[in-house]
Structure formats: C-alpha cells, structure tokens
Short mmCIF file of C-alpha atoms in Angstrom, two decimals:
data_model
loop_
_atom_site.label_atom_id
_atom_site.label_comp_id
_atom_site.label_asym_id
_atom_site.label_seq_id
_atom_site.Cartn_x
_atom_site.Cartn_y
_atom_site.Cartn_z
CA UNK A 1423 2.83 -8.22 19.64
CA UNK A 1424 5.70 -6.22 20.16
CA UNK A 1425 9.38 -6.09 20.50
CA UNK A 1426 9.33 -4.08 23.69
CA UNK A 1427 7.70 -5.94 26.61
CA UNK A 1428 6.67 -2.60 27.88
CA UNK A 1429 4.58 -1.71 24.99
CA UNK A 1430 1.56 0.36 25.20
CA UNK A 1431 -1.70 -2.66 25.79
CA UNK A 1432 1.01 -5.12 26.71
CA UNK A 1433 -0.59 -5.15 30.20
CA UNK A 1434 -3.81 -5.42 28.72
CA UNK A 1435 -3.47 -7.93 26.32
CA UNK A 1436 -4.56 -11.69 27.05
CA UNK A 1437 -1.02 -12.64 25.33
CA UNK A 1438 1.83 -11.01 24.96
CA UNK A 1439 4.16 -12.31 22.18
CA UNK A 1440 7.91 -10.52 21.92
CA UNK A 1441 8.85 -10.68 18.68
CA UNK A 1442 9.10 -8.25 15.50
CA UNK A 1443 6.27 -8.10 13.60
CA UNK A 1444 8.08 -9.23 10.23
CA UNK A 1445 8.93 -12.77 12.36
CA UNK A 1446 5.67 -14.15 10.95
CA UNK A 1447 6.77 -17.72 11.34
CA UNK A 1448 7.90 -17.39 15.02
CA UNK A 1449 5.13 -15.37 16.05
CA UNK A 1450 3.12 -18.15 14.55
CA UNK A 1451 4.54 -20.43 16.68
CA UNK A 1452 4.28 -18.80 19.52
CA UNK A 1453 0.30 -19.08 18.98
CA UNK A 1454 0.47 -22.38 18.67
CA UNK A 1455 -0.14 -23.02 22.18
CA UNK A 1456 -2.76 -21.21 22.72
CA UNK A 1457 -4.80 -22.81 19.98
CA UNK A 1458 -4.85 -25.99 21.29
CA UNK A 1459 -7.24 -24.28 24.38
CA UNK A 1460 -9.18 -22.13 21.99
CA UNK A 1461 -9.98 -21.21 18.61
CA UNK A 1462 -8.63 -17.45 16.63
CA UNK A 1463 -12.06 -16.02 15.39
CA UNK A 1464 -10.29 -14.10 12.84
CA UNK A 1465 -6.56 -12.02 11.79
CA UNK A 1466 -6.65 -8.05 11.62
CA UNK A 1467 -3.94 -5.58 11.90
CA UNK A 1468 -4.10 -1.90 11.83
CA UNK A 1469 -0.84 -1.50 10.40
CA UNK A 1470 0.42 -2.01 7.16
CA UNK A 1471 3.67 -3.65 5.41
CA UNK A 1472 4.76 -6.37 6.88
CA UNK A 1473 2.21 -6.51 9.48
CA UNK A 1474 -0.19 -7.33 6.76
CA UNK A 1475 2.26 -9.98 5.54
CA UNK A 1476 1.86 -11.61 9.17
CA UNK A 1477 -1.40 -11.09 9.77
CA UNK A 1478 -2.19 -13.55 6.12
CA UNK A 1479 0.48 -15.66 7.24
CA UNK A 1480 -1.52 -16.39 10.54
CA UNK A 1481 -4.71 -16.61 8.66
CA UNK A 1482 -3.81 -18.57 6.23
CA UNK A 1483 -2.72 -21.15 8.60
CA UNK A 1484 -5.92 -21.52 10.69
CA UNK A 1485 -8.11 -20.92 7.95
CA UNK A 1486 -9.45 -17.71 8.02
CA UNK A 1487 -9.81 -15.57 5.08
CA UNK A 1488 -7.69 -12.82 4.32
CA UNK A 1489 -5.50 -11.75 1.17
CA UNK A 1490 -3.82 -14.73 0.17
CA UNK A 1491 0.01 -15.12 1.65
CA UNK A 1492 1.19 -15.52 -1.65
CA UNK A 1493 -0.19 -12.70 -3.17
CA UNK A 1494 0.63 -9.89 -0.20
CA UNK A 1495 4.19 -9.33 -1.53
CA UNK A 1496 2.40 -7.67 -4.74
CA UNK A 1497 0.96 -5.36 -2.02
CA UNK A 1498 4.18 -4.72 -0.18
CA UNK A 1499 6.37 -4.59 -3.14
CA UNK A 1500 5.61 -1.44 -5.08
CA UNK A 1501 7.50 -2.58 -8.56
CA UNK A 1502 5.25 -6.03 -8.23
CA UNK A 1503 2.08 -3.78 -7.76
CA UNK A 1504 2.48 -1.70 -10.59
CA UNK A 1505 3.47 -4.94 -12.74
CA UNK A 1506 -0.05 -6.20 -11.64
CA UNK A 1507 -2.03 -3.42 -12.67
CA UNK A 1508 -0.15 -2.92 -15.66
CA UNK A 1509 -1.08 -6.46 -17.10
CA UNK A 1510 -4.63 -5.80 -16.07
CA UNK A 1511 -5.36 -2.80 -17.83
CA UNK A 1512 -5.75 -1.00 -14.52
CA UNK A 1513 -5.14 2.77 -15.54
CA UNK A 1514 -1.91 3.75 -13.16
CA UNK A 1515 1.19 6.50 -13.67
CA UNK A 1516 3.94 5.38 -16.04
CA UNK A 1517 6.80 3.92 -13.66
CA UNK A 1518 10.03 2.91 -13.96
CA UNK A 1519 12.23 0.70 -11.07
CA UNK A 1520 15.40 2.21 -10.72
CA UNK A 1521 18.31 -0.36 -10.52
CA UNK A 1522 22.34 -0.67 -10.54
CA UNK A 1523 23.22 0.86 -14.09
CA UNK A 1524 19.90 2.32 -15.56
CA UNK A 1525 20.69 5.44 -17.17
CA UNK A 1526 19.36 8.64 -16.51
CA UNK A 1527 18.07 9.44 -20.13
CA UNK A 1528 16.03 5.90 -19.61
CA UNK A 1529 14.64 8.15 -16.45
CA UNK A 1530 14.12 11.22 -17.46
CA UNK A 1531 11.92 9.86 -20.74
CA UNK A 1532 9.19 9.72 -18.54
CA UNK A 1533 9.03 12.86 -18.90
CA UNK A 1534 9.50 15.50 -15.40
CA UNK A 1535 8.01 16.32 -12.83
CA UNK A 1536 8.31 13.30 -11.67
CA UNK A 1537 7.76 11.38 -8.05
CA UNK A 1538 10.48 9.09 -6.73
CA UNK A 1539 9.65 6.65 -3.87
CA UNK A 1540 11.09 3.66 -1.89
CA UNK A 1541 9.84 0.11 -3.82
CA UNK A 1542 8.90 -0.80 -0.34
CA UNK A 1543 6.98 1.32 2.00
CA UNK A 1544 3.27 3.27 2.89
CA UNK A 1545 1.62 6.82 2.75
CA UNK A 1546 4.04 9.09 1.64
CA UNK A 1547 7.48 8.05 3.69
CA UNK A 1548 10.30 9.22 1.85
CA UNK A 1549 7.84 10.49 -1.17
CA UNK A 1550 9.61 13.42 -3.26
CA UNK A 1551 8.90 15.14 -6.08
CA UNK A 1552 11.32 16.08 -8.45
CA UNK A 1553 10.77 19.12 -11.59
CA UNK A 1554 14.11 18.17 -13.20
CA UNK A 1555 17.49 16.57 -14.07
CA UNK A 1556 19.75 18.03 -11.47
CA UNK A 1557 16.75 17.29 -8.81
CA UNK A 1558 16.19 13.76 -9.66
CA UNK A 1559 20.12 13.43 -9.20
CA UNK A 1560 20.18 15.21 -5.20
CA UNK A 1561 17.00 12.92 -4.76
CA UNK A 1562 18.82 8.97 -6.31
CA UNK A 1563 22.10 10.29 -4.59
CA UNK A 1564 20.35 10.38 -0.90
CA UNK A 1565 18.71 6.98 -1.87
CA UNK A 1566 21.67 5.41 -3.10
CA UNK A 1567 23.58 6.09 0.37
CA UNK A 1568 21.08 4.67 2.12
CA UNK A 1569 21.33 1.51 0.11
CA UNK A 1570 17.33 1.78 -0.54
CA UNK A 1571 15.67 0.59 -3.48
CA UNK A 1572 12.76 2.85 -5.19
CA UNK A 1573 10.89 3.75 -8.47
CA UNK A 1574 10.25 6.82 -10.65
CA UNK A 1575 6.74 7.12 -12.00
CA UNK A 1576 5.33 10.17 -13.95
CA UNK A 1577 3.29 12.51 -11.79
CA UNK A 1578 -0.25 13.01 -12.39
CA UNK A 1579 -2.23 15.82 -11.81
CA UNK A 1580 -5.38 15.78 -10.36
CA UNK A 1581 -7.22 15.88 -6.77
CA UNK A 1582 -6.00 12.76 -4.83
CA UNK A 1583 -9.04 11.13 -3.08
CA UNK A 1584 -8.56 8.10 -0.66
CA UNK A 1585 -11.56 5.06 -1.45
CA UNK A 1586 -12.17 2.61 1.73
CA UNK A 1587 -13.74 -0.56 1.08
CA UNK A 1588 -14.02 -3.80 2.34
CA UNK A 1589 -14.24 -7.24 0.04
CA UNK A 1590 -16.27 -9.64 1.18
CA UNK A 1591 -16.45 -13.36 -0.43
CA UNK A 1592 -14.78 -11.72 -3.52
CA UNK A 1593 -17.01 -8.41 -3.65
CA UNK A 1594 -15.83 -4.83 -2.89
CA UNK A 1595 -17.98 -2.79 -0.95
CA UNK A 1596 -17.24 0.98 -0.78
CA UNK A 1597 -17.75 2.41 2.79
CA UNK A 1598 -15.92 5.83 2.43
CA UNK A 1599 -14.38 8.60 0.14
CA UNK A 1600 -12.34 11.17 1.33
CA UNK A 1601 -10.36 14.16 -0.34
CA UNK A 1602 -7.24 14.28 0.51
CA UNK A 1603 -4.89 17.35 1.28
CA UNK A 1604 -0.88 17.36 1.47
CA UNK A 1605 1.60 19.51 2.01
CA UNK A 1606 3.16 21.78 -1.24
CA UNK A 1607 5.80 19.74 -3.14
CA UNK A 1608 8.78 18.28 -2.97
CA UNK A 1609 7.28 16.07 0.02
CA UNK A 1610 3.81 14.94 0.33
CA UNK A 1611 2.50 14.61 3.21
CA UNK A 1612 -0.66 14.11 4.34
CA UNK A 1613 -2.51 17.00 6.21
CA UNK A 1614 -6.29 15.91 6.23
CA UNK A 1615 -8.76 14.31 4.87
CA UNK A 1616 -12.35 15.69 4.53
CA UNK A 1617 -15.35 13.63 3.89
CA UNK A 1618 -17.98 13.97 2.56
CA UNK A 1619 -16.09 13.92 -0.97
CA UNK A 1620 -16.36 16.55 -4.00
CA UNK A 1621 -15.99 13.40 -6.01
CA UNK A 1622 -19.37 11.26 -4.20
CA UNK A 1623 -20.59 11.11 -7.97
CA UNK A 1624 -17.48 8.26 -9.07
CA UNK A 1625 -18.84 5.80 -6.52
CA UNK A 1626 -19.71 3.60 -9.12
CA UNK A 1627 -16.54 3.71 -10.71
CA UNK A 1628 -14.52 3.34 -7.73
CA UNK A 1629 -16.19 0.12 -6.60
CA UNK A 1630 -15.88 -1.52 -10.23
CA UNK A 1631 -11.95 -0.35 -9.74
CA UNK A 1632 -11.90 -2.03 -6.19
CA UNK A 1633 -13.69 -4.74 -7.42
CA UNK A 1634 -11.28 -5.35 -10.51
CA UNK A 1635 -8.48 -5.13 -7.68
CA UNK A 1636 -9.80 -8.05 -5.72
CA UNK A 1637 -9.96 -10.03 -9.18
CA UNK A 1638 -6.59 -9.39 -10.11
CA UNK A 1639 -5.24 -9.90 -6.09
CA UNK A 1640 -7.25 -12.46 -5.60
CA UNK A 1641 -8.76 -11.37 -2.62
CA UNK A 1642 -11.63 -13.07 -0.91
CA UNK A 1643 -12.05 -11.17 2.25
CA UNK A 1644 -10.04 -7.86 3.28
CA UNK A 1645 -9.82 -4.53 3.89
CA UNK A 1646 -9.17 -2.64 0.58
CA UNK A 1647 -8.01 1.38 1.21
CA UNK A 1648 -6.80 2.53 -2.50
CA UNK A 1649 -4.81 5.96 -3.19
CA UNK A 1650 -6.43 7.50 -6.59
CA UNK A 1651 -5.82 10.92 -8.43
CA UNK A 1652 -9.14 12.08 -10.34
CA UNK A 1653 -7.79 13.86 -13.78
CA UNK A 1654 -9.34 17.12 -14.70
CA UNK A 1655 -11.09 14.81 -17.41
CA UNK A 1656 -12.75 12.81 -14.43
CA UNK A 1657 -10.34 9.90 -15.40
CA UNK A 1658 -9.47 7.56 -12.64
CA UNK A 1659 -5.47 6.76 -12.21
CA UNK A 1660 -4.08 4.35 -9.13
CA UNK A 1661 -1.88 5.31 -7.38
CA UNK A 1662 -1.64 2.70 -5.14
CA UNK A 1663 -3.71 0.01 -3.13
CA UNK A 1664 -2.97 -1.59 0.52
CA UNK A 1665 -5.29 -4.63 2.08
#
C-alpha cells in the first residue's frame, strides 16, 4: 500500500493498492474485491499514525480485533492522550495545548525547562527542549509559520526506558524493556536502545501500567510500545503510548 507504484515489495506483494495510507476508506474499498475470493486473517502495520488509524479501520470492518476505530484518535492526537491519562489517574508530565491567544505567562507556569512538541506526530519529530522564555518564543515562532499545532508539557527527569507489550483479549503482556539513549538537548533523538534493562526490577509495575492503558483505551488485542521516564525516586511517569 503505497502511493508510488514503484515502491519497495510492490513487485512482491499479492496486491498492490495506490493510495495514501491516511485514505482508510478507499483503501478499504479497494479490498473489497478481494474478500469476496478469500478471507483477511488479521490487520498489522509497522508504522504508526495514521497507518494505525487504517489498519483499525480495516479491522474493524471484517472483524478482527485491534484497538477500537473510535478510540485510535486518542492515540494519534497527543492533547486527547494526555486528557485520557489525566482522568485516569495515570501519572504523566503536566501539559498544556498551545492555541490562538494563550498567553505566555499561562506557559511558562509550568514551570521551564520545558519540552514543546507537535499535538500530532511519533518518536521525537520536531521534539525540542526549551530552558527559558526567550527559547520557548524562537521554538512557538517556527511552529506558528508552519501553521502546526503542538503542546508544552513540563520536562521530567529521569532515565527514559521504552516497555513493549502486547494485549491480548484485554491483558498486557510485557515482552521487552529497553533503555533508551538520545542525543544532548534541545532535540531528542533517539541513538540506541540497549536491552537487557537497568530497570528489569519495575516489570511488575510496567505491566499493571500497560494493563491500566488497555482499560482506559479499551483495547482488546494490540500491540502496546509505551515511552516512560523512571524518576530518581523509582516513580513511573508516561510519556506517551502508541498501539
């Protein structure tokens, strides 16, 4: 599935459908076909963002489990994730969306450093960390020419670990830690991961967070890959979570 016919597996690919990935409903259709001489065994996509979006669109439509389509904006949209895991309890930083007229002193009460990042988005594209007033201004100005919408949350220090997991019929299941290394500030980006993990001992806690995750996403059966910083006081904060 690609917009260039002359993608990389094209050739290899039993069917071919041109077509961006965020055309969930066309690409739908274009399976259509196709199911009538076969069945879809199940949805997966190795990307993230609005592939994911697709990929539950398509499931949900032949009946195969996956995050539920009406949930996966809460994924995609990062202002609707942290809303989420607010209301549950789920420790995360302190965030703030940025939008036409909020003032800077509403901002900067967060208190600095501070990270700002796109509302939409993965990893760490277009990630920046900013120590004060006049950099959180050089960092809304660039975003504001673009047109792009993003938050502000307070940035926590800690060791950043990635958790894999999988849910399965409503349980998490945690097959991997990792630590995480990035590049020095403003930008984060990653570098490597190394497993096994310094922090092997929080298993237990990271699968009760995963599992309150698929609770409070409603997620039956998925991929679950969630972004946490470990405090110096072994506290757990999300940073974020992707299906």
């Amino acid at each position: 599935m690609d917009r260039n016919p002359l993608a990389p597996g094209a050739s290899l690919s039993n069917l071919t459908i041109i077509e961006s990935v965020e055309n969930h409903i066309e690409i739908f259709r274009h399976l259509q076909e196709p199911l009538i001489y076969g069945e879809i065994a199940g949805v997966l996509t190795k990307s993230y963002g609005n592939a994911v979006k697709t990929a539950c669109y398509i499931a949900e439509r032949i009946n195969k489990p996956l995050v539920p389509f009406k949930r996966i904006d809460d994924f995609i949209n990062k202002k609707k994730m942290k809303a989420v895991l607010d209301r549950a309890g789920i420790a995360t930083p302190k965030f703030l969306a940025v939008e036409q007229g909020t003032s800077r002193k509403r901002i900067a009460r967060l208190g600095f450093p501070l990270v700002v990042k796109p509302v939409t988005g993965h990893a760490k594209k277009d990630v920046r960390l900013v120590a004060n007033q006049r950099e959180l201004e050089q960092a809304l100005a660039g975003r504001k020419s673009k047109g792009n919408r993003f938050i502000v949350e307070r940035f926590s220090e800690g060791s950043e670990i990635i958790a894999a997991g999988i849910v399965f019929r409503g349980t998490f299941h945690l097959a991997s830690l990792s630590d995480k290394t990035l590049s020095p500030a403003p930008y984060f980006v990653d570098v490597m991961h190394m497993s096994p993990s310094r922090f092997e001992h929080l298993h237990d806690r990271i699968t009760a967070l995963g599992q309150r995750i698929a609770e409070e996403f409603e997620i039956a059966v998925s991929p679950l890959i969630m972004e946490i910083i470990v405090g110096a006081d072994g506290g757990l904060s999300l940073i974020e979570a992707v299906p």
